[in-house]
CSV table of C-alpha atoms in Angstrom, one decimal:
chain,number,residue,atom,x,y,z
A,3,UNK,CA,-16.6,6.0,20.1
A,4,UNK,CA,-15.4,2.9,21.6
A,5,UNK,CA,-17.0,-0.7,20.4
A,6,UNK,CA,-16.6,-3.2,23.3
A,7,UNK,CA,-17.8,-6.8,23.5
A,8,UNK,CA,-18.6,-8.2,26.7
A,9,UNK,CA,-17.4,-11.9,26.7
A,10,UNK,CA,-19.4,-14.1,29.0
A,11,UNK,CA,-18.0,-16.7,31.0
A,12,UNK,CA,-18.5,-19.8,29.0
A,13,UNK,CA,-16.8,-18.2,26.3
A,14,UNK,CA,-13.9,-17.2,28.6
A,15,UNK,CA,-13.2,-20.5,30.1
A,16,UNK,CA,-13.1,-22.2,26.6
A,17,UNK,CA,-10.7,-19.8,25.1
A,18,UNK,CA,-8.8,-19.7,28.2
A,19,UNK,CA,-8.5,-23.5,28.3
A,20,UNK,CA,-7.8,-23.8,24.6
A,21,UNK,CA,-4.7,-21.6,25.0
A,22,UNK,CA,-3.6,-23.4,28.0
A,23,UNK,CA,-3.8,-26.7,26.4
A,24,UNK,CA,-2.2,-25.6,23.2
A,25,UNK,CA,0.7,-24.1,25.1
A,26,UNK,CA,1.2,-27.5,27.3
A,27,UNK,CA,1.1,-29.2,24.0
A,28,UNK,CA,3.7,-27.0,22.8
A,29,UNK,CA,5.7,-27.7,25.8
A,30,UNK,CA,5.4,-31.4,25.4
A,31,UNK,CA,6.6,-31.4,22.0
A,32,UNK,CA,9.8,-29.3,22.7
A,33,UNK,CA,11.0,-31.8,25.2
A,34,UNK,CA,12.0,-33.5,22.0
A,35,UNK,CA,14.3,-30.8,21.1
A,36,UNK,CA,17.8,-31.2,22.1
A,37,UNK,CA,19.4,-28.3,24.2
A,38,UNK,CA,16.6,-25.8,23.1
A,39,UNK,CA,14.3,-28.0,25.7
A,40,UNK,CA,15.9,-26.1,28.7
A,41,UNK,CA,14.2,-23.0,27.6
A,42,UNK,CA,11.6,-24.0,25.5
A,43,UNK,CA,9.9,-26.0,27.9
A,44,UNK,CA,10.0,-23.6,31.0
A,45,UNK,CA,8.7,-20.7,28.5
A,46,UNK,CA,5.8,-22.3,27.3
A,47,UNK,CA,4.9,-23.6,30.8
A,48,UNK,CA,5.3,-20.0,31.9
A,49,UNK,CA,3.1,-18.8,29.0
A,50,UNK,CA,0.6,-21.3,29.7
A,51,UNK,CA,-0.2,-20.2,33.1
A,52,UNK,CA,0.2,-16.5,32.4
A,53,UNK,CA,-2.1,-16.9,29.3
A,54,UNK,CA,-4.9,-18.9,31.5
A,55,UNK,CA,-4.5,-16.1,34.2
A,56,UNK,CA,-5.0,-13.2,31.5
A,57,UNK,CA,-7.6,-15.0,29.7
A,58,UNK,CA,-9.9,-16.0,32.8
A,59,UNK,CA,-9.6,-12.3,33.9
A,60,UNK,CA,-10.5,-10.8,30.9
A,61,UNK,CA,-14.3,-10.0,30.5
A,62,UNK,CA,-14.4,-7.4,27.7
A,63,UNK,CA,-12.9,-6.9,24.3
A,64,UNK,CA,-12.2,-4.1,22.4
A,65,UNK,CA,-14.2,-4.3,18.5
A,66,UNK,CA,-12.9,-1.2,17.5
A,67,UNK,CA,-12.6,2.6,17.9
A,68,UNK,CA,-13.5,5.9,15.7
A,69,UNK,CA,-13.0,9.2,16.6
A,70,UNK,CA,-11.7,12.6,15.4
A,71,UNK,CA,-8.4,14.4,16.6
A,72,UNK,CA,-9.4,17.4,18.7
A,73,UNK,CA,-6.4,19.2,17.0
A,74,UNK,CA,-6.6,18.6,13.4
A,75,UNK,CA,-10.2,17.2,13.0
A,76,UNK,CA,-8.8,14.0,11.2
A,77,UNK,CA,-11.4,11.3,11.5
A,78,UNK,CA,-10.0,8.0,11.8
A,79,UNK,CA,-10.0,4.3,13.2
A,80,UNK,CA,-7.9,4.3,16.4
A,81,UNK,CA,-5.1,2.0,16.8
A,82,UNK,CA,-5.9,0.3,20.5
A,83,UNK,CA,-3.6,-2.8,21.5
A,84,UNK,CA,-3.4,-4.8,24.4
A,85,UNK,CA,-5.9,-5.0,27.1
A,86,UNK,CA,-8.6,-2.3,27.4
A,87,UNK,CA,-7.8,0.4,30.1
A,88,UNK,CA,-8.2,4.0,30.7
A,89,UNK,CA,-6.5,6.4,29.9
A,90,UNK,CA,-5.0,5.1,26.6
A,91,UNK,CA,-2.6,6.7,24.3
A,92,UNK,CA,-3.0,6.7,20.7
A,93,UNK,CA,-1.4,8.8,18.2
A,94,UNK,CA,-3.6,10.8,15.2
A,95,UNK,CA,-2.8,9.3,12.1
A,96,UNK,CA,-3.4,13.1,10.4
A,97,UNK,CA,-1.0,15.2,12.7
A,98,UNK,CA,1.0,12.6,14.5
A,99,UNK,CA,0.3,14.0,18.0
A,100,UNK,CA,-0.5,11.8,20.9
A,101,UNK,CA,-4.0,11.6,22.1
A,102,UNK,CA,-5.1,10.3,25.3
A,103,UNK,CA,-8.5,8.6,25.4
A,104,UNK,CA,-10.4,9.0,28.5
A,105,UNK,CA,-13.8,8.3,29.7
A,106,UNK,CA,-16.3,10.8,28.7
A,107,UNK,CA,-17.8,12.9,31.8
A,108,UNK,CA,-21.3,13.1,32.1
A,109,UNK,CA,-22.9,16.3,31.4
A,110,UNK,CA,-25.3,17.9,33.8
A,111,UNK,CA,-28.6,17.6,32.3
């Protein structure tokens, strides 16, 4: 079972702008660092725009996932990282087998 949270546009824009402005501030501060500013300023600027685009495009956040391994039956919290997408690979903590999460198919009723 996967628990998801839908992020409304106001929170999404707020989070995107907060991250963007924070990275811009780091870029501005890194101008003061001799020699390293040649890499830091462009790096922070690229990260600022990339983060802005990613956060504005994300409308769902993973709160957690729990399930049993179909091979060993071990009940566990699943480690999901990155953006929510299907299929997604996880590793069973009990038997160390690779599991692939997919969408549940509708059962004919």
